[in-house]
Short mmCIF file of C-alpha atoms in Angstrom, two decimals:
data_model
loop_
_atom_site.label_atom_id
_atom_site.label_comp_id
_atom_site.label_asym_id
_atom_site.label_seq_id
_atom_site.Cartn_x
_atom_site.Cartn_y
_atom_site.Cartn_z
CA UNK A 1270 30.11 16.07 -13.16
CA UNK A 1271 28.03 12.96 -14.08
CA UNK A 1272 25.16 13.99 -16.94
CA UNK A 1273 21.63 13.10 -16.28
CA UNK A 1274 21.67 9.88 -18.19
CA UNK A 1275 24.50 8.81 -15.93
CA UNK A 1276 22.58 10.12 -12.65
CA UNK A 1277 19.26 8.34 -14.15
CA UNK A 1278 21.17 5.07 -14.69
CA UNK A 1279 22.33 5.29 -11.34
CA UNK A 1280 19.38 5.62 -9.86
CA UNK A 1281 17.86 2.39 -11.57
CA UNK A 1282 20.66 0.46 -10.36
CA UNK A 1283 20.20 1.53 -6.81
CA UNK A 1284 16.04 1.23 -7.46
CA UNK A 1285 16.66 -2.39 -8.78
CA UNK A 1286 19.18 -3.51 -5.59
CA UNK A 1287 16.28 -2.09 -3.18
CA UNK A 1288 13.81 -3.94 -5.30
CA UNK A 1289 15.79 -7.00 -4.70
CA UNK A 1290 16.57 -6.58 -0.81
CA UNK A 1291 12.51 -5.95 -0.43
CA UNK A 1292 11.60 -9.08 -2.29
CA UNK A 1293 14.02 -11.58 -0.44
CA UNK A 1294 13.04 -9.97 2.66
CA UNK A 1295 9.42 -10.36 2.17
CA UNK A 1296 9.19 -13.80 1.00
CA UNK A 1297 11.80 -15.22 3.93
CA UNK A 1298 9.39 -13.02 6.02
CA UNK A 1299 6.07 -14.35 4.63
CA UNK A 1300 7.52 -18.07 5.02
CA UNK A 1301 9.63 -17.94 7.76
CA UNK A 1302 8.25 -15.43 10.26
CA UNK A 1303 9.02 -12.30 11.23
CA UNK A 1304 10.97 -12.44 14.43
CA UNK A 1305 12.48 -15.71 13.31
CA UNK A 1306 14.16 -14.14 9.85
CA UNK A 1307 17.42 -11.85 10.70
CA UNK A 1308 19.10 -9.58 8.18
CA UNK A 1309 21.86 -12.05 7.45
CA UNK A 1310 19.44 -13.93 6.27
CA UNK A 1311 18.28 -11.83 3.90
CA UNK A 1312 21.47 -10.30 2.30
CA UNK A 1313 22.28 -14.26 1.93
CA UNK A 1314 18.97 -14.76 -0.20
CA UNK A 1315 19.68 -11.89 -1.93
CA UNK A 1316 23.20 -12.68 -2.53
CA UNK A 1317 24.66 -9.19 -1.27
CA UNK A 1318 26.30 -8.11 1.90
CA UNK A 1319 24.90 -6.79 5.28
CA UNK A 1320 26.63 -3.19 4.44
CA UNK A 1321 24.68 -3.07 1.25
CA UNK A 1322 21.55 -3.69 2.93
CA UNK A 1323 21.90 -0.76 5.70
CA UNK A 1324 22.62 1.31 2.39
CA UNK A 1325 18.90 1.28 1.53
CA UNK A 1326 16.93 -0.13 4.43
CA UNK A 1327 18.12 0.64 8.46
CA UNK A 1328 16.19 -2.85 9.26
CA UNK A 1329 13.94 -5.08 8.55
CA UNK A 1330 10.82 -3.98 9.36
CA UNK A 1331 11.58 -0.93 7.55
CA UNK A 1332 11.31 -2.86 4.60
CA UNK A 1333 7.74 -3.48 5.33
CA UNK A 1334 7.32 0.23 5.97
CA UNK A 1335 8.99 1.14 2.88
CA UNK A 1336 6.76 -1.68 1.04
CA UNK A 1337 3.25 0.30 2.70
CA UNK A 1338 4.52 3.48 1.66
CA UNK A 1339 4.67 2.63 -1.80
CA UNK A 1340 1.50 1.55 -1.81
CA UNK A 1341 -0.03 4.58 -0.10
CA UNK A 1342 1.51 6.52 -3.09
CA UNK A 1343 0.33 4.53 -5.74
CA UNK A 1344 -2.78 5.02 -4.27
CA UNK A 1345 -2.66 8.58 -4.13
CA UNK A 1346 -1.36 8.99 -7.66
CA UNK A 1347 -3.82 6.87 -9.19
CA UNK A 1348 -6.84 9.03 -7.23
CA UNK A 1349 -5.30 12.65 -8.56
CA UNK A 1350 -4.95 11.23 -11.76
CA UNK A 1351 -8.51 9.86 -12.36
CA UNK A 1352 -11.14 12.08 -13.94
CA UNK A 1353 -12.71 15.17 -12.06
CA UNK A 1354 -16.28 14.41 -12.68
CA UNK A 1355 -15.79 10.50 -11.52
CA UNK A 1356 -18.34 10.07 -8.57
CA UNK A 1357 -15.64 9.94 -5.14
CA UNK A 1358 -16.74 6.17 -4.83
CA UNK A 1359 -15.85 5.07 -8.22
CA UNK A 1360 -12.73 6.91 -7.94
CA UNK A 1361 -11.58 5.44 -5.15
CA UNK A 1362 -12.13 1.61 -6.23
CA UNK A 1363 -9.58 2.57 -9.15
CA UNK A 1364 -7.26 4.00 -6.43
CA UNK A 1365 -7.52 1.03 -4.08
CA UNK A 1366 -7.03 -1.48 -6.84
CA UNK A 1367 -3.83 -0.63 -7.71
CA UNK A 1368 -1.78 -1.58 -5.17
CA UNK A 1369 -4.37 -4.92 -4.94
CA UNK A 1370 -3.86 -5.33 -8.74
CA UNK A 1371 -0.41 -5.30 -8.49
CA UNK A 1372 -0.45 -8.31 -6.04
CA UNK A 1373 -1.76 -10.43 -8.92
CA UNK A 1374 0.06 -9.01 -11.79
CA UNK A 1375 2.13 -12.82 -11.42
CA UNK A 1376 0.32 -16.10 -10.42
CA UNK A 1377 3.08 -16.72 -8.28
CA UNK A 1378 3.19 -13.40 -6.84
CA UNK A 1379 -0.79 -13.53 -5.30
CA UNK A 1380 -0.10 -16.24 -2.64
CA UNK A 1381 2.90 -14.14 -1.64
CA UNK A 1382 1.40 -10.94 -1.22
CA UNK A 1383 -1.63 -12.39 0.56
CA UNK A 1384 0.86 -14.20 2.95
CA UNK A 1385 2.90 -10.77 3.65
CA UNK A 1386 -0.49 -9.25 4.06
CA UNK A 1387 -1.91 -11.25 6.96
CA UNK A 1388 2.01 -11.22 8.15
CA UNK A 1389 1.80 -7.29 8.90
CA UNK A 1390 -1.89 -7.53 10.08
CA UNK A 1391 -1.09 -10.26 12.49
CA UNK A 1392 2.36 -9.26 13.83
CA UNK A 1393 1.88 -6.73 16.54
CA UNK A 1394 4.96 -4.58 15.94
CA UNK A 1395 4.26 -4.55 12.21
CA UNK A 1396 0.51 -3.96 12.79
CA UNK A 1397 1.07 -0.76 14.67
CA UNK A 1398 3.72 0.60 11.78
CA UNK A 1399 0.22 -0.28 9.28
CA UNK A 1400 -2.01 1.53 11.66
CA UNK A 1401 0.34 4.32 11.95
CA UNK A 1402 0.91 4.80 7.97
CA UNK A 1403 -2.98 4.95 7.56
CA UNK A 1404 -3.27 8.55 9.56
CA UNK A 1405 -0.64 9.69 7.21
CA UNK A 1406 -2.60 7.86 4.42
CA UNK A 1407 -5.78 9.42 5.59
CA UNK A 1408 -4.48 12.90 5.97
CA UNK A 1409 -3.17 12.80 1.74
CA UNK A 1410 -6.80 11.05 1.11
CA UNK A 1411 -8.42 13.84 2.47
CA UNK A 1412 -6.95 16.80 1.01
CA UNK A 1413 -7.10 14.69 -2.37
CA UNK A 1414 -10.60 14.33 -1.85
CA UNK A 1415 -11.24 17.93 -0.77
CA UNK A 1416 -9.34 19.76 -3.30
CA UNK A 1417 -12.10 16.98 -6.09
CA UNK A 1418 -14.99 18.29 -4.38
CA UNK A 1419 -13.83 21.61 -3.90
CA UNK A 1420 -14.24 21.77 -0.10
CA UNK A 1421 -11.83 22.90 3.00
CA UNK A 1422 -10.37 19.95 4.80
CA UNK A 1423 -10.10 22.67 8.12
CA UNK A 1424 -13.69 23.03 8.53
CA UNK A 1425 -15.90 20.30 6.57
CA UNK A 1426 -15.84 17.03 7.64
CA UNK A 1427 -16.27 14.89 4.57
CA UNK A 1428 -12.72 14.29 3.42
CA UNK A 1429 -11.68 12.77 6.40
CA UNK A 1430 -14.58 11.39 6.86
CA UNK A 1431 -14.40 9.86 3.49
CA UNK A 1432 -11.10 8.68 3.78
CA UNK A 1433 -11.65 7.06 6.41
CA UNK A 1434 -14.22 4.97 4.91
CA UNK A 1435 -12.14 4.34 1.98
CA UNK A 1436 -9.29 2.86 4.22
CA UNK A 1437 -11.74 0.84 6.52
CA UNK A 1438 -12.95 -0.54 2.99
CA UNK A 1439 -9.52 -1.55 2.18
CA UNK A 1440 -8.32 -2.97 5.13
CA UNK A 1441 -11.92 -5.03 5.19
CA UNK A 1442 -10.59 -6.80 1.87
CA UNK A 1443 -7.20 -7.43 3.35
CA UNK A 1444 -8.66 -9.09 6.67
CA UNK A 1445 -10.86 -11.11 4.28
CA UNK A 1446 -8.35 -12.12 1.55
CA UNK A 1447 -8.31 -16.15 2.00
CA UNK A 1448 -6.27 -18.66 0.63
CA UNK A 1449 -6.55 -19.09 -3.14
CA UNK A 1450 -8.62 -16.23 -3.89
CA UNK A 1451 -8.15 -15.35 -7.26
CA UNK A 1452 -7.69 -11.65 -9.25
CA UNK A 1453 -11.53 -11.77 -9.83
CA UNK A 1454 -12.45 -12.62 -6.13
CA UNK A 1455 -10.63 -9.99 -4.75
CA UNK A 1456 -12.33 -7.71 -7.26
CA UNK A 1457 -15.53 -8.54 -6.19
CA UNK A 1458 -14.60 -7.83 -1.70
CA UNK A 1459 -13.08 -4.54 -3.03
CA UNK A 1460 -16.24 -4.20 -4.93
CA UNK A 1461 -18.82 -5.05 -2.18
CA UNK A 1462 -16.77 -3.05 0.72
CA UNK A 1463 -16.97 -0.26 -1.80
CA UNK A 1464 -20.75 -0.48 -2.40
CA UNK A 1465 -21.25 -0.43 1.26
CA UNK A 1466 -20.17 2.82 1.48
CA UNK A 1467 -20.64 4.41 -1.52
CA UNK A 1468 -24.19 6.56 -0.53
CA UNK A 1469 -21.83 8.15 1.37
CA UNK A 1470 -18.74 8.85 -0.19
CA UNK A 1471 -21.00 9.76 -3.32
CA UNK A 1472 -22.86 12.85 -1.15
CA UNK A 1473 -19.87 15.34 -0.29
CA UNK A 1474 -22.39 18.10 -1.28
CA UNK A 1475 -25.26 17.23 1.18
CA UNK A 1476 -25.29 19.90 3.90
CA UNK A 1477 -27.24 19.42 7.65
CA UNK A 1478 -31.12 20.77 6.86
CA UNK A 1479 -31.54 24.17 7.77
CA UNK A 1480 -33.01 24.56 11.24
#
């Protein structure tokens, strides 16, 4: 029986092989095209075989899925972890920086990201896989959100409602994010989209005036 610290090692190798596999795939992807890259050509950027890449990903647009859920659970993680009394809207600018941080944690890495960006916003197939992770994305948002303000996500209609906003406000930056925008310019989208909607996202309390 292997001991943890064998089982943990293991796991970081296999983490750092997907890790690999993801990154050739997205930048052939983000140059190349989708529907003009094929998984050989992948496993040949990355240097490993097809049979190691249907280990960890069944093709390659589920390497762009996999890539959007790991951002939907940084995001997620970063909102549970940030404090109680934050206002919603400031907490949920820290929550969708992370994953916008992380695109500019390299110089080199900024241009890539934005290129993989507008690739899954303007291929159709990979579009609808985006459009279909933000329901799930909304659904965690929202009972995030409700268990903060300490209301039922059955019957009151702010943490969907909220979510919502919050994911319209992120995918606003994305469709704006432009050749050489910087860390600080993207900052400041994320920061006006946020603004926009803040009055609301701020006012989970408010009820309807009594009749």
């Amino acid at each position: 029986m292997r001991s943890g610290a064998d089982r943990s090692l293991a796991e970081r190798k296999r983490q750092l092989v997907a890790d690999e596999l993801r990154d050739a795939a997205l930048m052939l992807l983000a140059t190349k095209g989708f529907d003009v890259v094929t998984v050989d050509d992948i496993v040949a950027a990355a240097g490993m075989s097809r049979r190691t890449f249907f280990r960890y990903y069944a093709s390659k647009e589920d390497v762009v899925v996999r890539f959007l859920a790991d951002t939907s659970g940084d995001i997620i993680s970063e909102l549970a972890a940030r404090p109680p009394a934050e206002p919603p809207s400031v907490a949920l600018r820290h929550a969708l920086w992370v994953p916008l941080a992380a695109c500019n944690d390299h110089p080199e890495h900024s241009e890539r990201a934005r290129v993989v960006v507008r690739l899954i916003l303007d291929t159709p197939a990979l579009h609808a896989r985006w459009l279909e992770r933000q329901i799930q994305w909304r659904a965690e948002l929202a009972a995030e959100l409700a268990d903060r303000c300490g209301l039922d996500p059955d019957t009151d209609p702010y943490p969907r409602m909220a979510a919502g906003m919050a994911l319209l406000a992120l995918d606003t930056v994305l469709q704006q994010w432009q050749p050489g925008d910087d860390e600080r310019h993207l900052a400041t989208l994320t920061d006006r989209a946020i603004a926009i909607v803040a009055p609301a996202l701020d006012a989970p309390a408010v009820s309807p005036a009594a009749d």
